[in-house]
Coordinates of C-alpha atoms in Angstrom, one line a residue:
M13 CA 77.4 -7.7 73.0
T14 CA 79.0 -8.6 76.4
S15 CA 82.4 -6.4 76.9
L16 CA 85.4 -7.5 78.9
N17 CA 85.0 -4.1 81.4
H18 CA 83.4 -6.4 84.3
Y19 CA 85.8 -8.9 84.3
L20 CA 88.5 -6.1 84.4
S21 CA 87.4 -5.0 87.7
E22 CA 87.6 -8.1 89.0
K23 CA 90.8 -8.7 87.5
R24 CA 91.9 -5.1 89.0
S25 CA 91.3 -6.3 92.4
A26 CA 93.4 -9.5 91.7
V27 CA 96.5 -7.3 89.6
L28 CA 96.5 -4.8 93.1
A29 CA 96.3 -8.0 95.6
R30 CA 99.4 -9.6 93.7
E31 CA 101.3 -6.2 94.0
A32 CA 100.4 -5.9 97.6
L33 CA 102.3 -9.1 98.2
I34 CA 105.0 -8.2 95.9
E35 CA 105.5 -4.7 97.4
A36 CA 105.4 -6.2 101.1
G37 CA 108.1 -8.7 100.2
N38 CA 105.8 -11.7 100.4
A39 CA 106.2 -12.5 96.6
G40 CA 108.9 -14.9 94.9
P41 CA 109.8 -17.3 91.8
N42 CA 107.2 -19.8 91.1
A43 CA 107.9 -23.0 89.7
L44 CA 106.8 -24.0 86.6
Q45 CA 106.7 -27.5 85.2
A46 CA 105.4 -29.2 82.3
R47 CA 105.6 -33.0 81.6
V48 CA 105.3 -34.5 77.9
S49 CA 105.0 -37.8 76.4
A50 CA 104.4 -39.6 73.3
E51 CA 101.3 -42.2 73.0
G52 CA 102.3 -45.5 71.3
R53 CA 100.6 -46.0 68.1
S54 CA 100.3 -42.6 67.1
G55 CA 103.1 -40.4 68.4
V56 CA 100.8 -37.7 69.8
R57 CA 102.0 -35.6 72.6
R58 CA 99.8 -35.4 75.8
I59 CA 101.0 -32.3 77.3
R60 CA 100.3 -32.1 81.1
I61 CA 100.5 -28.8 83.1
R62 CA 99.2 -28.8 86.6
D63 CA 95.9 -30.4 86.4
H64 CA 95.3 -29.8 82.6
Q65 CA 96.4 -31.6 79.5
V66 CA 96.5 -30.5 75.9
I67 CA 97.3 -33.0 72.6
S68 CA 99.4 -32.0 70.1
D69 CA 100.2 -33.7 67.2
S70 CA 101.4 -33.5 63.4
P71 CA 99.2 -32.8 60.0
P72 CA 99.3 -35.9 58.2
D73 CA 102.3 -35.0 55.6
F74 CA 104.5 -35.6 58.7
A75 CA 102.8 -38.8 59.6
G76 CA 100.5 -37.3 62.0
Y77 CA 96.6 -37.8 63.0
N78 CA 95.8 -34.1 63.3
L79 CA 94.7 -34.6 66.4
G80 CA 95.6 -31.2 67.9
P81 CA 97.9 -28.4 66.9
S82 CA 101.8 -28.9 66.1
S83 CA 104.1 -27.8 68.8
P84 CA 104.8 -24.5 66.3
E85 CA 101.4 -23.7 66.4
L86 CA 101.2 -24.2 69.9
Q87 CA 103.9 -22.0 70.3
L88 CA 102.0 -18.9 68.5
G89 CA 98.9 -19.9 70.4
V90 CA 100.8 -19.1 73.8
L91 CA 102.4 -16.2 72.4
G92 CA 98.8 -14.7 71.8
S93 CA 97.4 -16.4 75.0
C94 CA 100.1 -14.4 77.0
V95 CA 99.6 -11.1 74.9
T96 CA 95.9 -11.1 75.4
H97 CA 96.3 -11.8 79.1
I98 CA 99.1 -9.2 79.6
F99 CA 96.7 -7.0 77.5
L100 CA 93.8 -7.8 80.4
I101 CA 96.1 -7.2 83.6
Q102 CA 97.5 -3.9 82.0
A103 CA 94.3 -2.7 81.3
A104 CA 92.8 -3.6 84.8
H105 CA 95.7 -2.2 86.2
R106 CA 95.3 1.2 84.3
Q107 CA 91.5 1.0 84.5
V108 CA 91.3 1.2 80.6
P109 CA 88.0 0.4 79.6
I110 CA 87.8 -3.0 76.8
D111 CA 84.9 -4.0 75.3
S112 CA 86.4 -7.1 73.1
L113 CA 90.2 -7.9 72.5
E114 CA 91.5 -10.5 70.0
V115 CA 94.9 -11.5 69.1
E116 CA 95.6 -12.6 66.1
V117 CA 99.2 -14.4 65.6
S118 CA 100.7 -15.5 62.4
G119 CA 104.4 -17.0 61.2
K120 CA 106.2 -19.5 58.9
I121 CA 107.9 -22.5 59.4
D122 CA 109.9 -24.3 56.5
P123 CA 110.3 -27.7 56.4
R124 CA 113.3 -27.1 54.0
G125 CA 114.8 -24.9 57.0
G126 CA 118.4 -25.8 57.5
R127 CA 118.5 -28.5 54.6
P128 CA 121.3 -28.2 51.7
G129 CA 120.8 -25.0 49.6
H130 CA 118.4 -23.5 52.3
E131 CA 120.6 -23.1 55.0
Q132 CA 119.6 -19.6 55.3
I133 CA 116.0 -20.5 55.9
P134 CA 115.5 -21.3 60.1
I135 CA 114.6 -24.4 61.3
W136 CA 112.4 -22.6 64.0
P137 CA 109.0 -20.5 63.8
H138 CA 110.0 -17.2 62.0
D139 CA 108.4 -14.2 60.5
I140 CA 106.5 -14.2 63.7
A141 CA 103.8 -11.5 64.0
Y142 CA 100.7 -10.3 66.2
V143 CA 98.1 -8.0 65.7
V144 CA 95.6 -6.7 68.4
H145 CA 92.1 -6.3 67.3
L146 CA 90.9 -4.0 70.6
D147 CA 87.2 -2.1 71.0
S148 CA 87.9 0.5 73.3
P149 CA 86.2 3.9 74.3
A150 CA 90.0 4.9 75.6
S151 CA 91.9 7.5 73.7
D152 CA 94.4 6.8 71.3
E153 CA 97.1 7.8 74.0
E154 CA 95.9 5.5 76.2
V155 CA 95.8 2.5 74.0
K156 CA 99.2 3.4 73.2
T157 CA 100.6 3.7 77.0
L158 CA 98.5 0.1 77.6
F159 CA 100.3 -1.4 74.2
D160 CA 103.8 -0.1 75.1
A161 CA 103.3 -1.6 78.8
V162 CA 102.3 -5.0 77.1
E163 CA 105.1 -4.8 74.8
A164 CA 107.6 -4.4 78.1
S165 CA 106.1 -6.6 80.3
C166 CA 104.5 -9.7 78.5
P167 CA 106.9 -13.0 79.6
I168 CA 106.1 -15.2 76.6
L169 CA 106.7 -11.9 74.3
N170 CA 110.0 -11.1 75.9
L171 CA 111.5 -14.6 75.9
L172 CA 110.7 -14.8 72.5
K173 CA 112.7 -11.6 71.7
N174 CA 115.4 -12.2 74.2
P175 CA 116.1 -15.8 74.2
Q176 CA 118.0 -17.5 77.1
E177 CA 119.6 -20.4 77.1
I178 CA 118.3 -23.7 78.0
R179 CA 119.9 -26.3 79.8
A180 CA 119.2 -30.0 78.9
E181 CA 120.2 -33.7 80.0
I182 CA 118.6 -37.1 78.7
R183 CA 118.3 -40.0 81.2
H184 CA 118.6 -43.1 79.3
N185 CA 117.2 -46.3 80.8
R186 CA 118.1 -49.5 78.9
T187 CA 114.9 -51.4 78.3
Q188 CA 114.8 -55.4 77.9
A189 CA 114.8 -55.2 74.0
Q190 CA 117.8 -53.0 74.1
E191 CA 119.3 -55.3 76.6
S192 CA 118.0 -58.4 74.6
R193 CA 120.0 -56.7 71.2
A194 CA 123.4 -55.9 73.0
G195 CA 123.3 -59.5 74.1
V196 CA 123.3 -60.7 70.7
E197 CA 125.6 -58.4 69.5
D198 CA 128.0 -59.2 72.0
A199 CA 127.6 -63.1 71.3
I200 CA 128.1 -62.2 67.3
A201 CA 131.6 -60.1 68.2

């Protein structure tokens, strides 16, 4: 079995270089962007981030084709990915050896959420939990310190724990079909 320790030494170099930029005042905010489009005929959501692409879909019982994870499932995956990455960053920074690392994330989403008689059930993923499976020769104290550092610094974990207000707007472009329909409605009136 290969361990993560070789990678952690490379990660440590990157972490220290990034910290040096921050301390020198040469680092600032990074703009993040994702673009999502719905595909015709299937409704599959194509998520584009930088040069990467992820497909999101629904299961068949929600008019999907099961071609990819649903948005709530992706959210759990994003949380697990971020927690895993921050574990690697913090382990590299603290020089805590890790042989293997896996993060298991679970949650619930209830289709009855918010409907009459079920107003107390959230419409969003809830009962979210994660379990870290860590193989390491480190002491219990080192692992606890590592875990606390991850909990304090994981961006997605902290976003979910401390949500922020999200700005939104809609930019509506009338299509020819809409204009034809509007013309017919005007003629009838």
